[in-house]
PDB file of C-alpha atoms and ligand atoms in Angstrom:
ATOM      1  CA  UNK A   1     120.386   4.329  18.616  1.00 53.00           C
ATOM      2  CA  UNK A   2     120.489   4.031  22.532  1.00 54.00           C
ATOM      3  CA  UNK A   3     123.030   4.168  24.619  1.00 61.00           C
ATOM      4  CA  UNK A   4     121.659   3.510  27.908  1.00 73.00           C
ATOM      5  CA  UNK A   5     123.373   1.509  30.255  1.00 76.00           C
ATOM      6  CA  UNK A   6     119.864   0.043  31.681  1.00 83.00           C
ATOM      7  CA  UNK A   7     118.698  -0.938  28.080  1.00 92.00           C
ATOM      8  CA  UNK A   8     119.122  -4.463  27.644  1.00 96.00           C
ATOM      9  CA  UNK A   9     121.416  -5.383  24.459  1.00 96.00           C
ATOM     10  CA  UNK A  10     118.067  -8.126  23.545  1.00 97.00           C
ATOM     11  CA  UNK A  11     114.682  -8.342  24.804  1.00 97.00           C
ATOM     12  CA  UNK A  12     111.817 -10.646  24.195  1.00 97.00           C
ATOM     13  CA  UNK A  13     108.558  -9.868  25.216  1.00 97.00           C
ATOM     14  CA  UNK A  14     105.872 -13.230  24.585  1.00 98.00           C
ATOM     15  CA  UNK A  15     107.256 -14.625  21.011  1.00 98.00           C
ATOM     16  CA  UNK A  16     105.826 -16.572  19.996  1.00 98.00           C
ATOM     17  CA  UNK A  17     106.693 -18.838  16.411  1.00 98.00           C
ATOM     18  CA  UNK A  18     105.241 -21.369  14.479  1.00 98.00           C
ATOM     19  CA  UNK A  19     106.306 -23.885  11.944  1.00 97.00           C
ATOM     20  CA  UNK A  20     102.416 -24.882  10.443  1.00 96.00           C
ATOM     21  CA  UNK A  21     101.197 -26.144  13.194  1.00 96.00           C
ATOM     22  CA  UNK A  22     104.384 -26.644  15.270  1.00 97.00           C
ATOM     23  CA  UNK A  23     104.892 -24.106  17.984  1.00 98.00           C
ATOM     24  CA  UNK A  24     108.142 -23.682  18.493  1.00 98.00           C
ATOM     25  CA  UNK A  25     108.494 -20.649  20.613  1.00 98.00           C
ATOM     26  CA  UNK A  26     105.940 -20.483  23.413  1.00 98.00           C
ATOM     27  CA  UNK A  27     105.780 -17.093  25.113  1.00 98.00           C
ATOM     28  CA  UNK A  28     109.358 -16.532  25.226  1.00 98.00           C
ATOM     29  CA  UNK A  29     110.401 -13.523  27.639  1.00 98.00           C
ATOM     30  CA  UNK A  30     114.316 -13.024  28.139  1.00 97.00           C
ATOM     31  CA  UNK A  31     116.422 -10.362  28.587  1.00 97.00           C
ATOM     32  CA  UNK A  32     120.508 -10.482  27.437  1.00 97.00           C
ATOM     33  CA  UNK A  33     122.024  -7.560  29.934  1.00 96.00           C
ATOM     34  CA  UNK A  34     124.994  -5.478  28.530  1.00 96.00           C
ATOM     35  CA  UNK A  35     127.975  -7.244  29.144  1.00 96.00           C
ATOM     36  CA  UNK A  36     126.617 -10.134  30.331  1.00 97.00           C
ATOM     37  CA  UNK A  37     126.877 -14.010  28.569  1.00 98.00           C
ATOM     38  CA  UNK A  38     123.387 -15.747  28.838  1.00 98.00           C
ATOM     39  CA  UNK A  39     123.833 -19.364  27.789  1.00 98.00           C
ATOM     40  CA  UNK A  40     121.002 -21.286  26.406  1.00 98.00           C
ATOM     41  CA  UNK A  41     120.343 -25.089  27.082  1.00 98.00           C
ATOM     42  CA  UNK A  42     117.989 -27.515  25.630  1.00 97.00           C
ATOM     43  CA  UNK A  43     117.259 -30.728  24.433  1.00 96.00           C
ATOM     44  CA  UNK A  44     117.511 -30.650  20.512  1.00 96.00           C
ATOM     45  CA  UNK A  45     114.445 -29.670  18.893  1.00 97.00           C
ATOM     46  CA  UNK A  46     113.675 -27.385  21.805  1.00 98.00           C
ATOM     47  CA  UNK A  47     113.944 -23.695  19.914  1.00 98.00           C
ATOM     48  CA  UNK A  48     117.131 -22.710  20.656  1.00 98.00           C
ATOM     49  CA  UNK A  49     118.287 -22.029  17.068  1.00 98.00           C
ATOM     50  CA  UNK A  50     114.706 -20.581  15.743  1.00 98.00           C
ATOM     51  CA  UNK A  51     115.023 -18.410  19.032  1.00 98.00           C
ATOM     52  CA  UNK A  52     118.788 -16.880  17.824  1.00 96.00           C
ATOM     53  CA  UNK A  53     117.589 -16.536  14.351  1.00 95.00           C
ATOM     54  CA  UNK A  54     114.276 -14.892  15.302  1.00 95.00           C
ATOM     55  CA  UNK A  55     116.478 -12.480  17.196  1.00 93.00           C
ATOM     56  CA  UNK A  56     118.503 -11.933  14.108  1.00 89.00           C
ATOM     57  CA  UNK A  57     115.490 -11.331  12.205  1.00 86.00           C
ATOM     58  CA  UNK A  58     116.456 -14.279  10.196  1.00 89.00           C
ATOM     59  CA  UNK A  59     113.255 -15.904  10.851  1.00 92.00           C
ATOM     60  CA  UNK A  60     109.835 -14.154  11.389  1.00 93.00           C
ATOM     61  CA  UNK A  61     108.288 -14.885  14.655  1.00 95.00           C
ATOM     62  CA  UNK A  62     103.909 -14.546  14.828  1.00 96.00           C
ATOM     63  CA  UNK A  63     103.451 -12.546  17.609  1.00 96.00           C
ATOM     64  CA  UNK A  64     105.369 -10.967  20.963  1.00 96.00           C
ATOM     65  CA  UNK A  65     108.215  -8.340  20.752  1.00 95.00           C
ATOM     66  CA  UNK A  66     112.024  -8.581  19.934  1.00 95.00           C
ATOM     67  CA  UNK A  67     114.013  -5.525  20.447  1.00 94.00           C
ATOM     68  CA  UNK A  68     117.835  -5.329  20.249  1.00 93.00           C
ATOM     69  CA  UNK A  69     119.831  -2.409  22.067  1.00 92.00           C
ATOM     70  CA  UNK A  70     115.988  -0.727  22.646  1.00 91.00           C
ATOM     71  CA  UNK A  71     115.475  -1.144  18.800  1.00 87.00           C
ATOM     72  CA  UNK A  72     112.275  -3.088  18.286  1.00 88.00           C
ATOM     73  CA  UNK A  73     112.087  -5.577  15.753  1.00 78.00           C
ATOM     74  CA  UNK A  74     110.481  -6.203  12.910  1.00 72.00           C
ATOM     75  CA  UNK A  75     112.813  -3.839  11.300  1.00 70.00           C
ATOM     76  CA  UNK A  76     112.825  -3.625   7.389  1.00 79.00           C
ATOM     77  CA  UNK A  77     115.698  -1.976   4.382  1.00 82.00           C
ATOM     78  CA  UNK A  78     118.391   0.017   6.276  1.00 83.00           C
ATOM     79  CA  UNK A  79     117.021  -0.165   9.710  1.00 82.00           C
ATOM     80  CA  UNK A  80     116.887  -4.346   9.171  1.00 82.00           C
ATOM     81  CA  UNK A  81     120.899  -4.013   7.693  1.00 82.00           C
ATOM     82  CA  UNK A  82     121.677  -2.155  10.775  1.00 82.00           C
ATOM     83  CA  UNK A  83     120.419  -4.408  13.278  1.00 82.00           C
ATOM     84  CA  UNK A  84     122.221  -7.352  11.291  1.00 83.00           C
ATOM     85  CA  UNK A  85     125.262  -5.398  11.463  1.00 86.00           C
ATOM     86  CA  UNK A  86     124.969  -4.754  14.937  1.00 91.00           C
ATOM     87  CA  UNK A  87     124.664  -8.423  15.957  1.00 94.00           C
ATOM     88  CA  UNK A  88     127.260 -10.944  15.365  1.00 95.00           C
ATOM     89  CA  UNK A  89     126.451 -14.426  14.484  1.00 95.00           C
ATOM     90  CA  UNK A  90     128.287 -17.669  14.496  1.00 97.00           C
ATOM     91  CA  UNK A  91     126.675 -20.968  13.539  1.00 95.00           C
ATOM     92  CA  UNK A  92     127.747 -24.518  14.066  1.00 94.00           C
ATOM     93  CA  UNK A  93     129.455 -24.628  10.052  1.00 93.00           C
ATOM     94  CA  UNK A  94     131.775 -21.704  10.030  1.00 89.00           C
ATOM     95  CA  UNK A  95     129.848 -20.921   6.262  1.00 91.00           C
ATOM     96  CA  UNK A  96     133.727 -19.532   5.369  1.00 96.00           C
ATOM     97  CA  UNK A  97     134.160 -18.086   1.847  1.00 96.00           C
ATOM     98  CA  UNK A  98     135.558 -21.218   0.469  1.00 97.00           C
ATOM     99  CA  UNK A  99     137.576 -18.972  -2.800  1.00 97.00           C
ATOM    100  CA  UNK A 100     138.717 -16.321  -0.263  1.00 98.00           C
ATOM    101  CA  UNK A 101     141.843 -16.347   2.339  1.00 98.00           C
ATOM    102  CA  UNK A 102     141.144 -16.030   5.642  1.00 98.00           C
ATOM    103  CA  UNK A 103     142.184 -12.413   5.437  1.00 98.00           C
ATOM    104  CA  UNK A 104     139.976 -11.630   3.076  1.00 98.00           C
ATOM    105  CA  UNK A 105     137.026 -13.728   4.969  1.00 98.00           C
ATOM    106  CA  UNK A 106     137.210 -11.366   7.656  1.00 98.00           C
ATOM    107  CA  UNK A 107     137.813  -8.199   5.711  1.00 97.00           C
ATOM    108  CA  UNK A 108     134.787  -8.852   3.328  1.00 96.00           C
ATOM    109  CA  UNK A 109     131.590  -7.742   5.107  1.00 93.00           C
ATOM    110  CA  UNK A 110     133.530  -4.708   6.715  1.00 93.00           C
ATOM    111  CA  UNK A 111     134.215  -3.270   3.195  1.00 94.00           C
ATOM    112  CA  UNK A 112     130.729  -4.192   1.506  1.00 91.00           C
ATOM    113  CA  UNK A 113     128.026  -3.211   4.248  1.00 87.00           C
ATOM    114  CA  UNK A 114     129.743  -0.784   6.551  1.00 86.00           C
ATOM    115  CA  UNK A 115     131.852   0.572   3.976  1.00 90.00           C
ATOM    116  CA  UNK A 116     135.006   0.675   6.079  1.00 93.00           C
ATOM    117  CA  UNK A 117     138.213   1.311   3.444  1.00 96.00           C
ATOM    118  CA  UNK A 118     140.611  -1.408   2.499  1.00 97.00           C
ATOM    119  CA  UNK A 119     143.244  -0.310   4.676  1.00 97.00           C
ATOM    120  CA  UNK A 120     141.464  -0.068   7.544  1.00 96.00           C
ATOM    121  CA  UNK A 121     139.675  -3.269   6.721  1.00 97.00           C
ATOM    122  CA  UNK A 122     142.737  -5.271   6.417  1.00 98.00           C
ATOM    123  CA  UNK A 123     144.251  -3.602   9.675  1.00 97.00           C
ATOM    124  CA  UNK A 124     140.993  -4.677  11.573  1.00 97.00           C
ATOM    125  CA  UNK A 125     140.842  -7.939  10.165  1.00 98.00           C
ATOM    126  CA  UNK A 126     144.532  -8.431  11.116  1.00 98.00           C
ATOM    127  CA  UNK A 127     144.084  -7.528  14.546  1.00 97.00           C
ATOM    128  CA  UNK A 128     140.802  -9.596  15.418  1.00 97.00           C
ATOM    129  CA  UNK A 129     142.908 -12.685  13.897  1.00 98.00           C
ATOM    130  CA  UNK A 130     145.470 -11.952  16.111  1.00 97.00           C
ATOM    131  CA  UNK A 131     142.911 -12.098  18.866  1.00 95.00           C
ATOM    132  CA  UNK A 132     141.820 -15.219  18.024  1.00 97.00           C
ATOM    133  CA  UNK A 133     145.520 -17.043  17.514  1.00 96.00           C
ATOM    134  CA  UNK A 134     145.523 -17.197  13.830  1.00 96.00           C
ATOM    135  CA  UNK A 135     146.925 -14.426  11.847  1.00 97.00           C
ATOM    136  CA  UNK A 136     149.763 -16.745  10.986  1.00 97.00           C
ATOM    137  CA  UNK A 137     147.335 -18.512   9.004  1.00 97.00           C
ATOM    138  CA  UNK A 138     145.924 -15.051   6.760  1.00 98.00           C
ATOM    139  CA  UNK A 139     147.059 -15.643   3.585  1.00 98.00           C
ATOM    140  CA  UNK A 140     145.193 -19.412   3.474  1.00 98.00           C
ATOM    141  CA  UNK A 141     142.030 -20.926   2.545  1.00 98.00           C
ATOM    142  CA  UNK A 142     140.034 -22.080   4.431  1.00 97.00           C
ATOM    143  CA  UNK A 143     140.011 -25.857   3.645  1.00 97.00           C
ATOM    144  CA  UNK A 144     143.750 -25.705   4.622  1.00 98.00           C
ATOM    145  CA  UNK A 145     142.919 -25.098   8.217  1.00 97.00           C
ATOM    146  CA  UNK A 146     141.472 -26.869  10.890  1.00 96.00           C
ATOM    147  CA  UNK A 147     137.808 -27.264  12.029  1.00 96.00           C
ATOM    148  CA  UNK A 148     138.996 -25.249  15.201  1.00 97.00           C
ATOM    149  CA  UNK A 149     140.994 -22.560  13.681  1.00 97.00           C
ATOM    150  CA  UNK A 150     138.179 -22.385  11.137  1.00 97.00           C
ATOM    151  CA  UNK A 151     135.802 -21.484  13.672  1.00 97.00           C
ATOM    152  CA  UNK A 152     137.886 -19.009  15.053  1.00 97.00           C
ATOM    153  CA  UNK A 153     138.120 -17.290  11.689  1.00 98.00           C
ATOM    154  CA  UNK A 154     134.305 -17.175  11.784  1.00 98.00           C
ATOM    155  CA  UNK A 155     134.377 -15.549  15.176  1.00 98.00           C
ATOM    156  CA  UNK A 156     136.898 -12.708  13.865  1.00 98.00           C
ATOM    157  CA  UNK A 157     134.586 -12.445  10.724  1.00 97.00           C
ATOM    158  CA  UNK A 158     131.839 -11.880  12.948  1.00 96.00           C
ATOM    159  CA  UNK A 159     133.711  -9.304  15.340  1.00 97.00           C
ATOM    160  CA  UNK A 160     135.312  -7.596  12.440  1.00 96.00           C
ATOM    161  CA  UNK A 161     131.657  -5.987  11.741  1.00 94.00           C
ATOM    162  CA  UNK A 162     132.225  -4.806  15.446  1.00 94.00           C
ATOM    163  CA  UNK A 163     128.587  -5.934  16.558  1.00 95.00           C
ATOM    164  CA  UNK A 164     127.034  -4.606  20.022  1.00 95.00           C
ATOM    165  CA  UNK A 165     126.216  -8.626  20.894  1.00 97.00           C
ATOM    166  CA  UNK A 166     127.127 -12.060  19.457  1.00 98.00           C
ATOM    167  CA  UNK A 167     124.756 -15.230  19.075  1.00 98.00           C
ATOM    168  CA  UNK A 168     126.840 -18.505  18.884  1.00 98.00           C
ATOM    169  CA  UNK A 169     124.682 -21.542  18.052  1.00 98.00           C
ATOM    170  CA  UNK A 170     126.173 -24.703  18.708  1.00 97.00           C
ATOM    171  CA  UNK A 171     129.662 -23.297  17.702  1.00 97.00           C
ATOM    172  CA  UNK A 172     132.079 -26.217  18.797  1.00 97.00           C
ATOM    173  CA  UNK A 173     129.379 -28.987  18.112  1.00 96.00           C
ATOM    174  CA  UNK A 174     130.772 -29.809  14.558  1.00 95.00           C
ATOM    175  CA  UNK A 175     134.567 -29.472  16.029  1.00 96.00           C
ATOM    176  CA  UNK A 176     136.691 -33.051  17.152  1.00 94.00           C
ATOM    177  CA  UNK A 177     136.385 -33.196  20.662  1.00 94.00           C
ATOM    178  CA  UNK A 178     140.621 -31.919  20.858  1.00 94.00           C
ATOM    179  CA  UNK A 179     139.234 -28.686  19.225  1.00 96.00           C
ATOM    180  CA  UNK A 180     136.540 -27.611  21.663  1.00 97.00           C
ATOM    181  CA  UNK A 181     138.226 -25.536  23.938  1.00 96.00           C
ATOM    182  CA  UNK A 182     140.350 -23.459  21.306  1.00 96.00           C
ATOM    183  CA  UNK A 183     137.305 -22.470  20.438  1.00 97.00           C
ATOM    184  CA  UNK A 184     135.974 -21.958  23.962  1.00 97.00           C
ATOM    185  CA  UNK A 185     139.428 -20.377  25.009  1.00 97.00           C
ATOM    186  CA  UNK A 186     138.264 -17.766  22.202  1.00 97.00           C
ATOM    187  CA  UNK A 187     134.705 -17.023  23.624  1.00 97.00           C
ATOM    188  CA  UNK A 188     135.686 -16.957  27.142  1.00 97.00           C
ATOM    189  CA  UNK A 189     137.983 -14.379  26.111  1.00 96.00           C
ATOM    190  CA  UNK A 190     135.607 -12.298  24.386  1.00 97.00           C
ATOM    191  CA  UNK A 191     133.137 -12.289  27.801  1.00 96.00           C
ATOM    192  CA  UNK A 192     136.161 -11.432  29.575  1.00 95.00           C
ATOM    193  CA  UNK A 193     136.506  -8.356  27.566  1.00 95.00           C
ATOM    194  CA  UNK A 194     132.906  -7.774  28.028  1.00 96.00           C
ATOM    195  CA  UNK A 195     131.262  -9.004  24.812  1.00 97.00           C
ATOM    196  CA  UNK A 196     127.102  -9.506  25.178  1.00 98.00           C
ATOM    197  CA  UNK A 197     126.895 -12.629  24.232  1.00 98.00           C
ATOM    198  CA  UNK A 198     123.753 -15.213  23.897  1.00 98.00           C
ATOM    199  CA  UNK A 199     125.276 -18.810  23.348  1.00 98.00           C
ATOM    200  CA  UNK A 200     123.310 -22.264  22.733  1.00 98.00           C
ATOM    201  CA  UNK A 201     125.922 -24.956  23.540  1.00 97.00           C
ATOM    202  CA  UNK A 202     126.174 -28.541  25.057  1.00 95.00           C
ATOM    203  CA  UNK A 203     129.473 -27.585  26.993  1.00 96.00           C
ATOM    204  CA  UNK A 204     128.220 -27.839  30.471  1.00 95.00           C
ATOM    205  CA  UNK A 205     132.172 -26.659  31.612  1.00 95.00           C
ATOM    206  CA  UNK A 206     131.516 -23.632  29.527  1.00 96.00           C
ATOM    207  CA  UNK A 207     128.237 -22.835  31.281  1.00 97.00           C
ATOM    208  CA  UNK A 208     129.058 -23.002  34.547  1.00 96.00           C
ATOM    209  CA  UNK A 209     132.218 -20.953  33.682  1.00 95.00           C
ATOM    210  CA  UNK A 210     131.267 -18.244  31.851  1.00 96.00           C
ATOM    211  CA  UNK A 211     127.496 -17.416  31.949  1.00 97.00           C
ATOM    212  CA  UNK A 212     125.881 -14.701  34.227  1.00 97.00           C
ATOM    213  CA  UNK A 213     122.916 -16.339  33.551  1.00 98.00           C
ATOM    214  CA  UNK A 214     121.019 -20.161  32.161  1.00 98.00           C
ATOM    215  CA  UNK A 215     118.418 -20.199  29.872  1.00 98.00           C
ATOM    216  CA  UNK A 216     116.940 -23.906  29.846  1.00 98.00           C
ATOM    217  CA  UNK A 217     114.449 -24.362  27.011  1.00 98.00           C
ATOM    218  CA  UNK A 218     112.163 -27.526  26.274  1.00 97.00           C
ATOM    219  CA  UNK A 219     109.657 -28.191  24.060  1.00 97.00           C
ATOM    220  CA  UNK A 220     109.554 -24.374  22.724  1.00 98.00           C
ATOM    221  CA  UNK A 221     109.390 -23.220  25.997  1.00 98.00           C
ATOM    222  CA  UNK A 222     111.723 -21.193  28.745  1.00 98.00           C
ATOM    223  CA  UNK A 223     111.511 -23.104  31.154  1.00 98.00           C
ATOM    224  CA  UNK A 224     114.239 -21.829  33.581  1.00 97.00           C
ATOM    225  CA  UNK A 225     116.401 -18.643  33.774  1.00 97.00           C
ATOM    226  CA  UNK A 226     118.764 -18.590  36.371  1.00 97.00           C
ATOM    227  CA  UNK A 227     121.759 -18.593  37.274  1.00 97.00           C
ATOM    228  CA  UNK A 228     124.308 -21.825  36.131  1.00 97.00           C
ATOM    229  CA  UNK A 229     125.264 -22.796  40.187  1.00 97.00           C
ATOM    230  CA  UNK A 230     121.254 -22.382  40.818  1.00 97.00           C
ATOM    231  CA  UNK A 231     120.540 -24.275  37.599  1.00 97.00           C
ATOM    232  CA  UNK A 232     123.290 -27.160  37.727  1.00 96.00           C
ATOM    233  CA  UNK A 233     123.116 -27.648  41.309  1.00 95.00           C
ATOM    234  CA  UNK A 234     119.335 -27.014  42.010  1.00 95.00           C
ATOM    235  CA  UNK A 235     116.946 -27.187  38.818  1.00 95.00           C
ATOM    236  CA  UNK A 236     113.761 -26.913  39.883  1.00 95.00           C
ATOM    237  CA  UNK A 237     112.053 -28.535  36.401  1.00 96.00           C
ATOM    238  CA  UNK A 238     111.125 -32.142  36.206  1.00 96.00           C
ATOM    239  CA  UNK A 239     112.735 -31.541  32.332  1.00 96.00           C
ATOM    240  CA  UNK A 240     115.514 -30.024  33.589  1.00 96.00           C
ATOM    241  CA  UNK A 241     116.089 -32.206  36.120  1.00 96.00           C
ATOM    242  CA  UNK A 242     116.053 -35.221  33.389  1.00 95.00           C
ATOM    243  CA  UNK A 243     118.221 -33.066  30.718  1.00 95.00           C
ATOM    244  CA  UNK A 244     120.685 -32.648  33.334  1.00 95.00           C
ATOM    245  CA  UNK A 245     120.662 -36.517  34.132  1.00 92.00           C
ATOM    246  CA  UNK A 246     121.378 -37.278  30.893  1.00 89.00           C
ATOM    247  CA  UNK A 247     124.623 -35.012  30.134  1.00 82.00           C
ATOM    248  CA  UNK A 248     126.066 -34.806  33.262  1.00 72.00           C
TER     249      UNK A 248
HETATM  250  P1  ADP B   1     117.122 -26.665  18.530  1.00 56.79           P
HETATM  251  O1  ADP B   1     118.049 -25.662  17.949  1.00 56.79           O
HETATM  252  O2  ADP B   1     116.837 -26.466  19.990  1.00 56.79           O
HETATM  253  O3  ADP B   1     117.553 -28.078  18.257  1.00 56.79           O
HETATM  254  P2  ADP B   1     115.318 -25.719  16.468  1.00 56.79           P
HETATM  255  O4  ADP B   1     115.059 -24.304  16.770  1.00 56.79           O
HETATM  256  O5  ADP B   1     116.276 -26.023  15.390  1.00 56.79           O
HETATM  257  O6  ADP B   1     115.701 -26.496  17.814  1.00 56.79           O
HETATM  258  O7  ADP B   1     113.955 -26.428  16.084  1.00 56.79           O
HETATM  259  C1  ADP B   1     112.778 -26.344  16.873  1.00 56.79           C
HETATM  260  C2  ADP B   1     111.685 -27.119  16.202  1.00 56.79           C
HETATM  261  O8  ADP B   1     111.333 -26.474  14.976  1.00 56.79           O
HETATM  262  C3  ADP B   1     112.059 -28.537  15.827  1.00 56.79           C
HETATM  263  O9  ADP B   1     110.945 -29.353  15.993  1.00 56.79           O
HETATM  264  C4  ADP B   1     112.432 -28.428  14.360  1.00 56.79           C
HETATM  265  O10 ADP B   1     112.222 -29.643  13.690  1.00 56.79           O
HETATM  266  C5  ADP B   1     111.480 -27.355  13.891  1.00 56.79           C
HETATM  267  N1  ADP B   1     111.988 -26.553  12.753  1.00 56.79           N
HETATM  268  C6  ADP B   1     113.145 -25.844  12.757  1.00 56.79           C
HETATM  269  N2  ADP B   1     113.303 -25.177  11.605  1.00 56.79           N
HETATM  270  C7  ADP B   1     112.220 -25.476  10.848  1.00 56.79           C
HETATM  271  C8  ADP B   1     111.784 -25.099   9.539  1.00 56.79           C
HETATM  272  N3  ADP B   1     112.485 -24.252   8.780  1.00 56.79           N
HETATM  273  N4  ADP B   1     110.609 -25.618   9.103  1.00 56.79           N
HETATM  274  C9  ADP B   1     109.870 -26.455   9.868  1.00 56.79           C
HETATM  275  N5  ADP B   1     110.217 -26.837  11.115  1.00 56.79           N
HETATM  276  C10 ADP B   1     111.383 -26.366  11.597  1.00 56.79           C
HETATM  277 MG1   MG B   2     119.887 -25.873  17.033  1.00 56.79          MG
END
């Protein structure tokens, strides 16, 4: 495990992925700095979610180097548990156990891979949905609850396994538009508190808000990394340029 403060929490060195003959990720190099959010944009169809499940090891990439926290991927058994441990992801579906409460949601994981006790599981699991405005809602399933506060149970689910870094992809795009920013209100609160996080999203607002640094991807490739007044007031790509045109 390392520790060092100059260790980036994830690094890519030239990835590179395939789909057959479909490249998807063309010589990706990025670095995600403790502490820092790093928000990736793209068209659809660009990488973004093969890039934060390659990271999670979820998909295997064909060549170049992933590391997390200095601990270089591929990693396999207890080494490839730990590393999933360590990083926390939440997808676009919240993928909530639909026969469990909320509660018991977020205490699940915590109990079956890192072994914490009931007790302490429950306690934790309390607290993180306090963080996230919903312990009110504990003893519920999940199809009683909103798209929004479902979402924010994912996000305590996720924190409960206290991860060193959190990937969101997409998380508000399956939300009505008058549950975005709960969910937004939630993240910006967790990079307030200093959370790593690596987030894919459309929500320009959010972006320009809360990342230390853009990531614009196209066509598999990075094609800026900067930072979000450089990139929203000054892209320097043609595609960039014309993403930018069309959202904004
Ligand atoms: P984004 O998240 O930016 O929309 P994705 O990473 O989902 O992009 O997809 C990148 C490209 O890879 C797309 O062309 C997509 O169709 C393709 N792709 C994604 N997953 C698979 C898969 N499992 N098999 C084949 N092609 C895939
Ligand atoms: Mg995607």
């Amino acid at each position: 495990m390392t520790t060092d403060v100059a260790t980036p929490m994830i690094k890519a060195v030239a990835v590179n992925k395939y789909f057959g003959d479909l490249h998807v990720l063309r010589e990706i190099t990025l670095e995600v700095p403790r502490g820092q959010v790093v928000v990736v944009l793209g068209p659809s169809g660009s990488g973004k979610s093969t890039l934060c499940r390659a990271i999670n090891r979820l998909e295997p990439i064909n060549s170049g180097e992933i590391a997390v926290d200095g601990v270089p991927l591929p990693a396999e058994g207890k080494a490839l548990a730990a590393l999933r441990a360590d990083v926390g992801m939440v997808f676009q579906q919240f993928n909530l156990f639909a026969h469990k409460t909320i509660l018991e949601n977020v205490m699940l994981a915590p109990v079956k891979v890192r072994k914490t006790s009931t007790a302490e599981a429950r306690k934790t699991a309390m607290e993180l949905l306090e963080r996230v405005g919903i312990a009110n809602q504990a003893d519920k399933y999940p199809a009683q609850l909103s798209g929004g506060q479902q979402q924010r149970v994912a996000i305590a689910r996720a924190l409960a396994m206290r991860p060193k870094v959190m990937l969101f992809d997409e998380p508000t795009s399956a939300l009505d538009p008058e549950m975005v920013q709960e969910v937004l209100d939630v993240m910006t609160g967790l990079a307030k508190d200093g959370m790593t996080m690596l987030v894919v999203t459309h929500e320009m607002g959010f972006a320009r808000r809360a990342a230390d640094r853009v990531l614009f991807m196209a066509d598999g490739e990075l094609v800026e990394d900067t930072t979000p007044e450089e990139f929203f007031t000054k892209p320097r790509s043609e595609r960039a340029k014309d993403f930018l045109g069309k959202i904004l």
